[in-house]
Short mmCIF file of C-alpha atoms in Angstrom, two decimals:
data_model
loop_
_atom_site.label_atom_id
_atom_site.label_comp_id
_atom_site.label_asym_id
_atom_site.label_seq_id
_atom_site.Cartn_x
_atom_site.Cartn_y
_atom_site.Cartn_z
CA MET A 2 -0.05 0.10 -0.03
CA TRP A 3 1.13 3.49 -0.80
CA THR A 4 0.41 4.60 2.86
CA ASP A 5 2.88 1.95 4.17
CA THR A 6 5.56 3.12 1.67
CA LEU A 7 5.08 6.75 2.71
CA TYR A 8 5.16 5.95 6.36
CA TRP A 9 8.33 4.08 6.06
CA ILE A 10 10.01 6.84 3.89
CA VAL A 11 9.28 9.35 6.66
CA ILE A 12 10.35 6.98 9.46
CA GLY A 13 13.47 6.13 7.50
CA ILE A 14 14.48 9.87 7.13
CA ILE A 15 13.88 10.32 10.89
CA ASP A 16 16.11 7.14 11.61
CA ILE A 17 18.94 8.55 9.45
CA LEU A 18 18.70 11.97 11.20
CA ALA A 19 18.72 10.21 14.57
CA ILE A 20 21.83 8.33 13.56
CA LEU A 21 23.55 11.54 12.44
CA LEU A 22 22.53 13.54 15.43
CA ASN A 23 23.69 10.97 17.92
CA ALA A 24 26.92 10.48 15.88
CA ILE A 25 27.58 14.34 16.27
CA LEU A 26 26.75 14.08 20.02
CA ILE A 27 29.34 11.31 20.46
CA TYR A 28 31.92 13.46 18.59
CA PHE A 29 31.16 16.37 20.89
CA ALA A 30 31.39 14.22 23.97
CA LEU A 31 34.86 12.74 22.80
CA TYR A 32 36.53 15.73 21.46
CA ARG A 33 34.81 19.02 22.52
CA THR A 34 33.98 18.51 26.17
CA PRO A 35 35.43 20.68 28.87
CA LYS A 36 37.59 18.71 31.29
CA MET A 37 35.42 19.61 34.32
CA VAL A 38 32.52 17.52 32.91
CA ARG A 39 34.52 14.66 31.25
CA VAL A 40 33.10 12.01 33.64
CA TYR A 41 29.62 12.87 32.61
CA THR A 42 30.58 12.29 28.95
CA THR A 43 30.55 8.56 29.80
CA LEU A 44 26.89 8.67 30.22
CA ILE A 45 26.33 10.78 27.09
CA ILE A 46 28.34 8.41 24.93
CA ASN A 47 26.47 5.37 26.34
CA LEU A 48 23.08 6.88 25.67
CA ALA A 49 24.02 8.20 22.29
CA PHE A 50 25.53 5.10 21.16
CA THR A 51 22.51 3.08 22.30
CA ASP A 52 20.10 5.48 20.51
CA CYS A 53 22.29 5.31 17.40
CA CYS A 54 21.94 1.42 17.42
CA SER A 55 18.23 1.60 17.86
CA ALA A 56 17.66 3.94 15.01
CA PHE A 57 19.84 1.94 12.71
CA LEU A 58 18.04 -1.38 13.63
CA ASN A 59 14.60 0.30 13.05
CA PHE A 60 15.72 1.46 9.66
CA PHE A 61 17.20 -2.00 8.96
CA VAL A 62 14.12 -4.03 10.17
CA GLN A 63 11.07 -1.74 9.61
CA GLN A 64 8.90 -3.98 11.84
CA ARG A 65 5.17 -4.06 11.57
CA MET A 66 3.34 -5.56 14.53
CA ILE A 67 -0.23 -6.99 13.99
CA PRO A 68 -2.03 -7.94 17.32
CA SER A 69 -4.53 -10.66 16.91
CA GLY A 70 -6.30 -12.12 19.91
CA PHE A 71 -3.50 -13.26 22.32
CA THR A 72 -0.89 -13.48 19.66
CA ILE A 73 1.12 -10.89 17.66
CA GLY A 74 2.14 -11.20 14.03
CA TYR A 75 5.40 -9.62 12.82
CA ILE A 76 5.96 -8.33 9.27
CA SER A 77 9.50 -6.97 8.38
CA ASN A 78 9.63 -4.54 5.63
CA GLY A 79 13.31 -3.51 5.83
CA TRP A 80 16.58 -4.55 4.27
CA CYS A 81 16.91 -7.48 6.63
CA LYS A 82 14.57 -9.41 4.38
CA LEU A 83 17.55 -9.93 2.05
CA ILE A 84 19.16 -12.11 4.68
CA GLY A 85 16.09 -13.95 6.07
CA TYR A 86 13.06 -13.44 8.28
CA ARG A 87 14.68 -15.23 11.18
CA PHE A 88 17.55 -12.67 11.02
CA CYS A 89 14.83 -9.91 10.97
CA PHE A 90 13.25 -11.18 14.06
CA LEU A 91 16.71 -11.45 15.91
CA SER A 92 17.40 -7.87 14.78
CA HIS A 93 14.02 -6.73 16.07
CA ASN A 94 14.78 -8.40 19.39
CA LEU A 95 18.13 -6.58 19.53
CA MET A 96 16.44 -3.30 18.77
CA ALA A 97 13.97 -3.81 21.60
CA HIS A 98 17.00 -4.60 23.84
CA PHE A 99 18.61 -1.21 22.94
CA ILE A 100 15.45 0.76 23.56
CA VAL A 101 15.03 -0.80 27.01
CA HIS A 102 18.66 -0.05 27.81
CA SER A 103 18.15 3.53 26.58
CA ASN A 104 15.47 3.96 29.10
CA TYR A 105 17.58 2.66 31.88
CA SER A 106 20.38 4.93 30.71
CA LEU A 107 18.12 8.06 30.89
CA VAL A 108 17.10 7.19 34.50
CA LEU A 109 20.83 6.75 35.39
CA SER A 110 21.62 10.21 33.83
CA PHE A 111 18.97 11.96 36.01
CA ALA A 112 20.29 9.96 39.05
CA TYR A 113 23.86 11.08 38.31
CA ARG A 114 22.87 14.76 38.15
CA TYR A 115 21.09 14.48 41.48
CA TYR A 116 24.01 12.61 42.98
CA ILE A 117 26.65 15.25 42.17
CA LEU A 118 24.49 18.04 43.70
CA ARG A 119 25.04 16.39 47.12
CA LYS A 120 28.24 14.56 46.83
CA PRO A 121 31.65 14.84 45.03
CA GLU A 122 31.72 13.63 41.37
CA PRO A 123 32.49 9.85 41.06
CA ARG A 124 35.43 8.61 39.10
CA ARG A 125 35.06 7.41 35.56
CA LYS A 126 35.94 3.84 36.69
CA THR A 127 33.18 3.99 39.18
CA LEU A 128 30.64 5.23 36.60
CA LEU A 129 31.56 2.46 34.21
CA ILE A 130 30.86 -0.14 36.76
CA VAL A 131 27.47 1.53 37.49
CA LEU A 132 26.76 1.42 33.79
CA PHE A 133 27.57 -2.33 33.57
CA PHE A 134 25.08 -3.14 36.39
CA THR A 135 22.53 -0.84 34.70
CA TYR A 136 23.05 -2.83 31.46
CA LEU A 137 22.46 -6.19 33.06
CA PRO A 138 18.56 -5.85 33.35
CA SER A 139 18.10 -4.91 29.81
CA PHE A 140 20.49 -7.75 28.79
CA LEU A 141 18.25 -10.26 30.61
CA GLN A 142 15.24 -8.81 28.91
CA LEU A 143 16.31 -10.07 25.46
CA ALA A 144 13.97 -12.88 25.94
CA LEU A 145 11.38 -13.00 23.08
CA THR A 146 8.47 -13.18 25.54
CA TYR A 147 9.12 -9.58 26.47
CA GLN A 148 8.39 -8.34 23.01
CA ALA A 149 4.56 -8.52 23.41
CA LEU A 150 4.76 -6.14 26.41
CA LEU A 151 7.23 -3.69 24.86
CA PRO A 152 4.68 -1.34 23.38
CA THR A 153 3.57 -0.51 26.94
CA LEU A 154 6.71 1.60 27.46
CA TYR A 155 5.10 4.73 25.94
CA SER A 156 1.58 5.96 26.45
CA ILE A 157 0.86 6.61 22.63
CA ASN A 158 2.04 3.10 21.82
CA VAL A 159 -0.02 1.79 24.71
CA LEU A 160 -3.21 3.32 23.47
CA MET A 161 -2.59 2.08 19.87
CA TYR A 162 -1.87 -1.43 21.16
CA VAL A 163 -4.98 -1.68 23.30
CA LEU A 164 -7.18 -0.42 20.52
CA GLU A 165 -5.64 -2.98 18.14
CA GLN A 166 -5.60 -5.90 20.65
CA PHE A 167 -9.26 -5.57 21.56
CA GLY A 168 -10.46 -4.79 18.09
CA VAL A 169 -11.79 -1.36 18.82
CA TYR A 170 -9.80 0.22 15.89
CA SER A 171 -7.32 -1.27 13.58
CA THR A 172 -5.20 0.37 10.85
CA ALA A 173 -1.95 -0.19 9.11
CA PHE A 174 -0.50 2.99 10.64
CA PHE A 175 -1.02 1.60 14.15
CA GLU A 176 0.59 -1.74 13.25
CA ASN A 177 3.63 0.10 11.84
CA PHE A 178 3.90 2.64 14.61
CA LEU A 179 3.69 0.22 17.52
CA MET A 180 7.45 -0.61 17.27
CA SER A 181 8.95 2.02 14.99
CA GLY A 182 7.30 4.85 17.09
CA LEU A 183 9.52 3.96 19.94
CA VAL A 184 12.51 4.88 17.97
CA LEU A 185 11.39 8.45 17.72
CA ILE A 186 13.08 8.90 21.11
CA PRO A 187 16.72 8.53 19.69
CA PHE A 188 15.82 11.34 17.25
CA PHE A 189 14.80 13.76 19.98
CA SER A 190 17.25 12.63 22.63
CA PRO A 191 20.41 14.52 21.25
CA PHE A 192 18.51 17.82 21.33
CA THR A 193 18.44 17.49 25.04
CA SER A 194 22.27 17.66 25.21
CA PHE A 195 22.58 20.16 22.31
CA PHE A 196 20.17 22.77 23.87
CA PHE A 197 20.42 22.19 27.65
CA PHE A 198 24.11 21.17 28.11
CA THR A 199 25.79 24.59 28.03
CA PRO A 200 29.21 23.46 26.64
CA TYR A 201 27.65 21.77 23.55
CA LYS A 202 25.15 24.57 23.11
CA ARG A 203 28.00 27.03 22.95
CA ILE A 204 29.75 24.85 20.39
CA LEU A 205 26.72 24.69 18.10
CA LEU A 206 26.06 28.47 18.47
CA GLY A 207 29.79 29.08 17.61
CA MET A 208 29.55 26.93 14.51
CA ILE A 209 26.41 28.60 13.36
CA LEU A 210 27.72 32.15 14.03
CA LYS A 211 30.95 31.30 12.31
CA LYS A 212 29.10 30.24 9.08
CA ILE A 213 27.12 33.41 9.18
CA ASP A 214 30.26 35.50 9.55
CA LYS A 215 31.90 33.84 6.52
CA ARG A 216 29.22 34.99 4.14
CA PRO A 217 30.61 37.76 1.82
CA ALA A 218 29.41 41.09 2.70
CA ALA A 219 27.54 43.08 0.08
CA THR A 220 29.41 46.26 -1.23
CA SER A 221 28.30 49.38 -2.79
CA GLU A 222 29.66 49.99 -6.37
CA THR A 223 29.16 53.88 -6.37
CA GLY A 224 32.74 54.79 -6.46
CA PRO A 225 36.15 54.61 -4.65
CA GLY A 226 34.44 55.53 -1.49
CA SER A 227 32.29 52.33 -1.44
CA PHE A 228 31.68 50.69 1.93
CA PRO A 229 30.14 47.39 3.13
CA ILE A 230 26.19 47.36 3.63
#
């Protein structure tokens, strides 16, 4: 259907932008971060890399979920079909894993900010250990049985899932959005750091202002006394 094609074109563009934005965020974290907040970049890189993987896998799989009674059907529309549907399902499972870990990472980022308000900043090694233990729950949730509950992570997806599951309202858009809609978060996530993390905000503003300053100034051609306008 043309609606499916249009939907996946739009989602594909969002996925590509999400990958690029998170890649830029990783670059900023590695090479443009002031020394005083270097420890915090460990969390930024962890979240940006996770979101980057989620967006790539969503683009690669393009999963459509069709609730039917107490079962769920999966239709893969992405490039993974060239390898095989079993590989598509494994990739879908891995994407769900990254989405879950991304949510845990967000919680950890907020907890870190609260922690440093009251106590000294922890060492990078300590933060890596905490990240490892944060990763364990999402690693264990790779089990396929968790996939049916995954849409309940976000309110919009919950509503769509309930409407589909109980036969209240069913549409191809809902079936496509149930899984791919979760990957909108990696698209918006980098903007949090770009706009609310002052060092990165200054870098972006500096880059934009530098490009504006490089534009050739218009000049008057009225004579030797011409001046820029």
